[in-house]
PDB file of C-alpha atoms in Angstrom:
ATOM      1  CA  UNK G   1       0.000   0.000   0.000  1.00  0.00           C
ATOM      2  CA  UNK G   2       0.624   3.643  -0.454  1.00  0.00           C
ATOM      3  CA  UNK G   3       0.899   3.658   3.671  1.00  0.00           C
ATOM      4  CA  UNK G   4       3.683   1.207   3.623  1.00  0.00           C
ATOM      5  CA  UNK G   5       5.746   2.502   1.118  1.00  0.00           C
ATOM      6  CA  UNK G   6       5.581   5.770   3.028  1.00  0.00           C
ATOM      7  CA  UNK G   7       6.653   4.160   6.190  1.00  0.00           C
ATOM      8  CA  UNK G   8       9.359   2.309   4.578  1.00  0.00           C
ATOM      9  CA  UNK G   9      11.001   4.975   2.964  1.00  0.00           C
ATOM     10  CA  UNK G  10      10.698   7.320   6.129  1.00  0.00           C
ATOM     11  CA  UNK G  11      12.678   4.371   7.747  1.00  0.00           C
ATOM     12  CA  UNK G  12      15.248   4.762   5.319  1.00  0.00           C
ATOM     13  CA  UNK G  13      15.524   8.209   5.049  1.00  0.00           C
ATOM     14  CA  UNK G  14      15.621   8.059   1.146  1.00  0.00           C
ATOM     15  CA  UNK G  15      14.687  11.484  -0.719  1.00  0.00           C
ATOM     16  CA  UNK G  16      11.504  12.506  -2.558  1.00  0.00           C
ATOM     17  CA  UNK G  17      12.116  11.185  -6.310  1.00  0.00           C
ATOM     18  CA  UNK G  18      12.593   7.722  -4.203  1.00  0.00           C
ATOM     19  CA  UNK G  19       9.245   8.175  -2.456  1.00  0.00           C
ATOM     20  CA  UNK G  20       7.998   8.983  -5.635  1.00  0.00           C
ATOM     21  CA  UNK G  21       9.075   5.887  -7.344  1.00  0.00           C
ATOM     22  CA  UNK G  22       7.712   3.766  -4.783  1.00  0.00           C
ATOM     23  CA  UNK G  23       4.137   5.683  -4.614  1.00  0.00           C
ATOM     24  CA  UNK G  24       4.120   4.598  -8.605  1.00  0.00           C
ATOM     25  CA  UNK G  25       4.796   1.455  -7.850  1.00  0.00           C
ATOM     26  CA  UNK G  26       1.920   1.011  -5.323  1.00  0.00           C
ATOM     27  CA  UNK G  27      -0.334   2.784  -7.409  1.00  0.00           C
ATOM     28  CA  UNK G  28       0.533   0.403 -10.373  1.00  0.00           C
ATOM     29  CA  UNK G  29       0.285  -2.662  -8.216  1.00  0.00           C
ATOM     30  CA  UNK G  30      -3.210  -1.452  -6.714  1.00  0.00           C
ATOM     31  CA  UNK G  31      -4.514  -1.149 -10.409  1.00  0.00           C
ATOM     32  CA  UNK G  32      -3.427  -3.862 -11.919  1.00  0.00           C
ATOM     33  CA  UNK G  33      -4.546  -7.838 -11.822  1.00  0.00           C
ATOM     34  CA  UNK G  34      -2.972 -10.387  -9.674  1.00  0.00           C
ATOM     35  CA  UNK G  35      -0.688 -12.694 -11.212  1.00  0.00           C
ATOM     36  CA  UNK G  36      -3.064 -14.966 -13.390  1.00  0.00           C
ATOM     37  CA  UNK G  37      -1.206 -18.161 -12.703  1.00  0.00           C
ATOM     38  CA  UNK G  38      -0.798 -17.994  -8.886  1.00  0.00           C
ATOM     39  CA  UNK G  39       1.609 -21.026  -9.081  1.00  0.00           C
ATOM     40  CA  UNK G  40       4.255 -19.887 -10.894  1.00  0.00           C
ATOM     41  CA  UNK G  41       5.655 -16.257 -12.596  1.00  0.00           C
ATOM     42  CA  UNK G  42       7.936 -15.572 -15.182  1.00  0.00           C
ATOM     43  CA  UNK G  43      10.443 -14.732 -12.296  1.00  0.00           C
ATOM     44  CA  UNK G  44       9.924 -18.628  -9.846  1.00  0.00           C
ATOM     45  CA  UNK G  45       7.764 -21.640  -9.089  1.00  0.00           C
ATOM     46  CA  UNK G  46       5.536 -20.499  -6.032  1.00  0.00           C
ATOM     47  CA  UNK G  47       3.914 -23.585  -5.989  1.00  0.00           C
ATOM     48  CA  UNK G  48       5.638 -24.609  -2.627  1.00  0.00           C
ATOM     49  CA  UNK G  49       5.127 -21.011  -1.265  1.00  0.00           C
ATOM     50  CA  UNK G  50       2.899 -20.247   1.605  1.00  0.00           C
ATOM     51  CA  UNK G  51       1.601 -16.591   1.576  1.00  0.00           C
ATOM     52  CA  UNK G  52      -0.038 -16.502   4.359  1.00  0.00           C
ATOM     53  CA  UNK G  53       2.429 -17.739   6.697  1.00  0.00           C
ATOM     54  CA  UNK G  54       4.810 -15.145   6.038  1.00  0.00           C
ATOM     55  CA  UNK G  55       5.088 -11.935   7.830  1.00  0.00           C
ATOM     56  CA  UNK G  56       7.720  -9.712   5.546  1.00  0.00           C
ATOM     57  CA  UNK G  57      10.360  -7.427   6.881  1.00  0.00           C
ATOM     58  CA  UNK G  58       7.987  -4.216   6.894  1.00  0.00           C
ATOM     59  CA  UNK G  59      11.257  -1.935   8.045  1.00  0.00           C
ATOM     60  CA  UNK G  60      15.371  -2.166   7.644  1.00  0.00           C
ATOM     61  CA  UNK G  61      16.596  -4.721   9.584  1.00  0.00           C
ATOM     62  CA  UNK G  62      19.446  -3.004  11.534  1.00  0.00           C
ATOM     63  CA  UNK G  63      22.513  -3.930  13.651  1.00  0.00           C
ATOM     64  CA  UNK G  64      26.050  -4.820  13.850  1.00  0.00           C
ATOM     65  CA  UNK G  65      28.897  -3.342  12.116  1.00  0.00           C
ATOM     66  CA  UNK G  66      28.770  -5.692   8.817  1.00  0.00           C
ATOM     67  CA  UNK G  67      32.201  -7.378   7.986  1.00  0.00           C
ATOM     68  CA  UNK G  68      34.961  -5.397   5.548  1.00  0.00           C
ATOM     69  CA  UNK G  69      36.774  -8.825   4.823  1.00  0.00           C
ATOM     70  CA  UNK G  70      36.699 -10.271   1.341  1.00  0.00           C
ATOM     71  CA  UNK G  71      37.162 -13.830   0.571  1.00  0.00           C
ATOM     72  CA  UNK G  72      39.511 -15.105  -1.166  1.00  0.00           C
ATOM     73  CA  UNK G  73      39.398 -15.254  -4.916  1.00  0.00           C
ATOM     74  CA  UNK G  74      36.052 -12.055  -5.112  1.00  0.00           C
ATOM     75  CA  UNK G  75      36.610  -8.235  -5.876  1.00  0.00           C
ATOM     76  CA  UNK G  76      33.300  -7.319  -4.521  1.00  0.00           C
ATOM     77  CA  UNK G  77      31.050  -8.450  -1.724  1.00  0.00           C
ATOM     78  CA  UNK G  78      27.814  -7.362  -0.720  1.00  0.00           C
ATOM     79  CA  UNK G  79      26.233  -9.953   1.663  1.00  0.00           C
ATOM     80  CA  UNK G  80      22.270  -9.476   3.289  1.00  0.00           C
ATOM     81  CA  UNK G  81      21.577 -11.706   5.764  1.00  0.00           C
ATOM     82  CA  UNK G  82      18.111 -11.491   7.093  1.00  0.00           C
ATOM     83  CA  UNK G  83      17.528  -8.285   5.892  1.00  0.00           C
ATOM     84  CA  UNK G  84      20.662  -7.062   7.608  1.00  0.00           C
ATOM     85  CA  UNK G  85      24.396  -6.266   5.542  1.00  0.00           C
ATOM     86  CA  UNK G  86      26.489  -9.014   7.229  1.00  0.00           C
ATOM     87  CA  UNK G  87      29.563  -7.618   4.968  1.00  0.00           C
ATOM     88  CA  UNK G  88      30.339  -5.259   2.488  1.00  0.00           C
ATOM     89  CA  UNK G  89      33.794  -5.475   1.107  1.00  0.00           C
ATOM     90  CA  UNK G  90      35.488  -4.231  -2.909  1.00  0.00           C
ATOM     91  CA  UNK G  91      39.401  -4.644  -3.531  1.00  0.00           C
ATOM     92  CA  UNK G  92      41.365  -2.292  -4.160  1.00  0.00           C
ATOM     93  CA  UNK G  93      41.166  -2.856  -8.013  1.00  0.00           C
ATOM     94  CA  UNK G  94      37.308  -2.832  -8.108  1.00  0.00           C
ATOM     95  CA  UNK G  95      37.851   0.760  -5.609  1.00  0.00           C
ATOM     96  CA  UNK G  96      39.946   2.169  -8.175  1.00  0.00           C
ATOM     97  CA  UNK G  97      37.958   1.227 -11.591  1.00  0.00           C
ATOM     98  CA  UNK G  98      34.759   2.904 -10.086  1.00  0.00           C
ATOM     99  CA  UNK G  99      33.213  -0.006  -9.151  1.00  0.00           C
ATOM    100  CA  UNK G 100      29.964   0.205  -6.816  1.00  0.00           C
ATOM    101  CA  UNK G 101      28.047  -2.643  -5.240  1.00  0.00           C
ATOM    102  CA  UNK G 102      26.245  -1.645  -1.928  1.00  0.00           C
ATOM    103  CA  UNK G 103      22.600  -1.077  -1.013  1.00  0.00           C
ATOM    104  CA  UNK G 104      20.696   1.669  -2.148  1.00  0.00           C
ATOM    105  CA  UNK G 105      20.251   3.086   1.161  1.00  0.00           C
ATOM    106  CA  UNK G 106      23.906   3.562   0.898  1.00  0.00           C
ATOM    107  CA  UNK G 107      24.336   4.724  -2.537  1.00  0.00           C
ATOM    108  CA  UNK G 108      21.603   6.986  -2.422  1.00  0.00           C
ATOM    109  CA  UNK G 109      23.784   8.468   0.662  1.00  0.00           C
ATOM    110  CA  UNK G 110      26.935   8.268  -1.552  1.00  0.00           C
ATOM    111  CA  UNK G 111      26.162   8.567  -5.142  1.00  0.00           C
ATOM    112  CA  UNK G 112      22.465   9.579  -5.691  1.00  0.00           C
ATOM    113  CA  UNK G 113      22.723  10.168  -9.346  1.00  0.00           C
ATOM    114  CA  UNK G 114      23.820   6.797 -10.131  1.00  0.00           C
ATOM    115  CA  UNK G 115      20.822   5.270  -8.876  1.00  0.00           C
ATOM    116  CA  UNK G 116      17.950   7.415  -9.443  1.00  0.00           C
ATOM    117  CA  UNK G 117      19.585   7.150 -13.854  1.00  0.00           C
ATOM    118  CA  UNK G 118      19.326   3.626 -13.547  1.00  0.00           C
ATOM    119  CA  UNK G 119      15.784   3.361 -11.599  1.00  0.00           C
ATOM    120  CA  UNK G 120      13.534   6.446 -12.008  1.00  0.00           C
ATOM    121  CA  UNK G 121      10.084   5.810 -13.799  1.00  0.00           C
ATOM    122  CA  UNK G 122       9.989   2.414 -13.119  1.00  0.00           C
ATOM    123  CA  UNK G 123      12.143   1.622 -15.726  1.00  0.00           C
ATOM    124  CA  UNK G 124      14.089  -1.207 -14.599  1.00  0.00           C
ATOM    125  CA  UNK G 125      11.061  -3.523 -14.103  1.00  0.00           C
ATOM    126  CA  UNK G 126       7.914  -4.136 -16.163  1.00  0.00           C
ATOM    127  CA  UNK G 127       5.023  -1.702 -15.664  1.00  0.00           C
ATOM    128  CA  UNK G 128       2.269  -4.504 -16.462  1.00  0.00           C
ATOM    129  CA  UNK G 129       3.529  -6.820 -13.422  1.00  0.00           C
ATOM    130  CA  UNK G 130       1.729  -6.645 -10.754  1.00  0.00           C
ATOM    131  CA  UNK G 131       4.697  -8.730  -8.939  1.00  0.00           C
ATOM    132  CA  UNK G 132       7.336  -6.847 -10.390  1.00  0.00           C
ATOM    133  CA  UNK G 133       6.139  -3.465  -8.318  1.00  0.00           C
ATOM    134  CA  UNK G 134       6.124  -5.040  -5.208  1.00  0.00           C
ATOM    135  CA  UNK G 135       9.836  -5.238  -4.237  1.00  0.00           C
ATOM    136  CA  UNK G 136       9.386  -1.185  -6.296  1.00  0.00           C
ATOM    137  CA  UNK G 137       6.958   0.298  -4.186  1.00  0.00           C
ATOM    138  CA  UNK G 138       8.091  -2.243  -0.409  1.00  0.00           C
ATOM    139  CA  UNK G 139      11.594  -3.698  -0.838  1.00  0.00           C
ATOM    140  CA  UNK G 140      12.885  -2.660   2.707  1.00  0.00           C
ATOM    141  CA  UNK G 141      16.915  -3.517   1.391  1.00  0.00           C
ATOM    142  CA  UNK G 142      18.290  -3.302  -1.998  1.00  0.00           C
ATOM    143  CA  UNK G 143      21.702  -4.081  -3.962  1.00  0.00           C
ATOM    144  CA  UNK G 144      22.923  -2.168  -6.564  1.00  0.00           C
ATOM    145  CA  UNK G 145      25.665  -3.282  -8.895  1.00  0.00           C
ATOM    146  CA  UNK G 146      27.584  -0.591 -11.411  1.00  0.00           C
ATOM    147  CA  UNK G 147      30.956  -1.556 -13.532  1.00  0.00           C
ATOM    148  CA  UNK G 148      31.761   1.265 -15.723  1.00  0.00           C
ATOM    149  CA  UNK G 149      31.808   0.828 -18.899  1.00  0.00           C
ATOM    150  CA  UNK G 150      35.209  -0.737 -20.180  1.00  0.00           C
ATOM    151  CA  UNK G 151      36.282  -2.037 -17.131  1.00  0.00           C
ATOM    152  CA  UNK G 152      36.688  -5.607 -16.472  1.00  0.00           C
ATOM    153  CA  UNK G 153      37.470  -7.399 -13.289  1.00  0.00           C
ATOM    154  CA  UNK G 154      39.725 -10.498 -13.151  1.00  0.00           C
ATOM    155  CA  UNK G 155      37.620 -12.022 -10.209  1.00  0.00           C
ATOM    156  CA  UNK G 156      33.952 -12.107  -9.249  1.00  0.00           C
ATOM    157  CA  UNK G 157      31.350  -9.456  -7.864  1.00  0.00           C
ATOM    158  CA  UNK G 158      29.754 -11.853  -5.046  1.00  0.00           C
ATOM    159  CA  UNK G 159      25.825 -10.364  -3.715  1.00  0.00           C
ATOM    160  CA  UNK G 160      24.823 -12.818  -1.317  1.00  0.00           C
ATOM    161  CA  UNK G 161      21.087 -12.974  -0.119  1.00  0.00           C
ATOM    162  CA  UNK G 162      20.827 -15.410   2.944  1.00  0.00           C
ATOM    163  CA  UNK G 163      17.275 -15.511   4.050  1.00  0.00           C
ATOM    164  CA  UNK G 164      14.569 -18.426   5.447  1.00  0.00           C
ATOM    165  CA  UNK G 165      14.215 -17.762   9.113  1.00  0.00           C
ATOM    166  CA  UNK G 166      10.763 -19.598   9.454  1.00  0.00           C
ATOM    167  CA  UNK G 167       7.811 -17.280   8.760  1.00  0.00           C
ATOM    168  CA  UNK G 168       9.258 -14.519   7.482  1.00  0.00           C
ATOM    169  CA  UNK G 169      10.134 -13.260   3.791  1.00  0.00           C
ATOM    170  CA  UNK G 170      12.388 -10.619   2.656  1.00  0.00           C
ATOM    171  CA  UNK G 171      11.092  -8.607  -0.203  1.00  0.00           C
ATOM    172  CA  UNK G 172      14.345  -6.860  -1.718  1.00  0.00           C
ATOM    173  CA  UNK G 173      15.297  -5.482  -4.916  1.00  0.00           C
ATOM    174  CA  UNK G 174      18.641  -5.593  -6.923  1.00  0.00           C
ATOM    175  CA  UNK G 175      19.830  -3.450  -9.789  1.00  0.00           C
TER     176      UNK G 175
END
């Protein structure tokens, strides 16, 4: 609803072209028919899902200074456990080549522009899917992923999402 995506991004602190984009979202999602196959999308199989037993993260999921150590072998890595960055880490190589990969609360914070280009109007997920603008209008965490153009790194951008506590769902968003 409108009232949730106005509570989440309060929570956040995000700025008003971000409201915005989540106000369209809920808007689209209130006017437009559920998914017409209920057991499956174009995204998973649901089939297994239980809807009502879930209670989603309605608000960031906070706490603990997330790890700066990266593995072994990765240039980048953004792990979300829960709902909550467990680590955030980029080599120096991936630092240097202007390589982001953090969550939008963050990059908002750090480079606004970059995000709002690559998400404003909707644009990075269909406006027909009534799905598609939930994580839009409710996501409470999101990753975001940018490589400049020309630059290649010799070793992998990791985003881990570690979620299934019993009962609850995580409803995030990655760009």
């Amino acid at each position: 609803t409108e009232e949730n995506a106005r509570r989440i991004s309060a929570a956040l602190g995000e700025p008003g072209w971000l409201l915005d984009e989540r106000l369209d979202a809920a808007r689209r999602y209130a006017g437009l028919p559920a998914e017409t196959n209920p057991l499956f999308t174009t995204y998973l199989d649901l089939r297994a899902a239980r809807f009502a037993e879930i209670e989603p993260y309605a608000e960031p999921v906070t706490g603990g200074q997330p790890s700066t150590e990266l593995p072994e072998g990765a240039a980048v890595l953004l792990h979300v456990d829960e709902g909550r960055v467990a680590a955030r880490a980029l080599s120096a190589a991936a630092r240097s080549a202007g390589v982001v990969v953090d969550t939008f609360e963050n990059v908002v914070r750090e480079h606004p522009q970059l995000l709002q280009r690559v998400i404003a109007d909707g644009r990075t997920l269909p406006s027909r899917d009534a799905f598609a603008q939930v994580p839009r209008a409710v996501s409470t965490v999101g990753a975001y992923v940018h490589v400049p153009a020309g630059v290649t790194l010799e070793e992998p951008i990791v985003v881990r999402w570690s979620v299934g506590r019993p009962g609850r769902g995580l409803i995030s968003r990655t760009v």
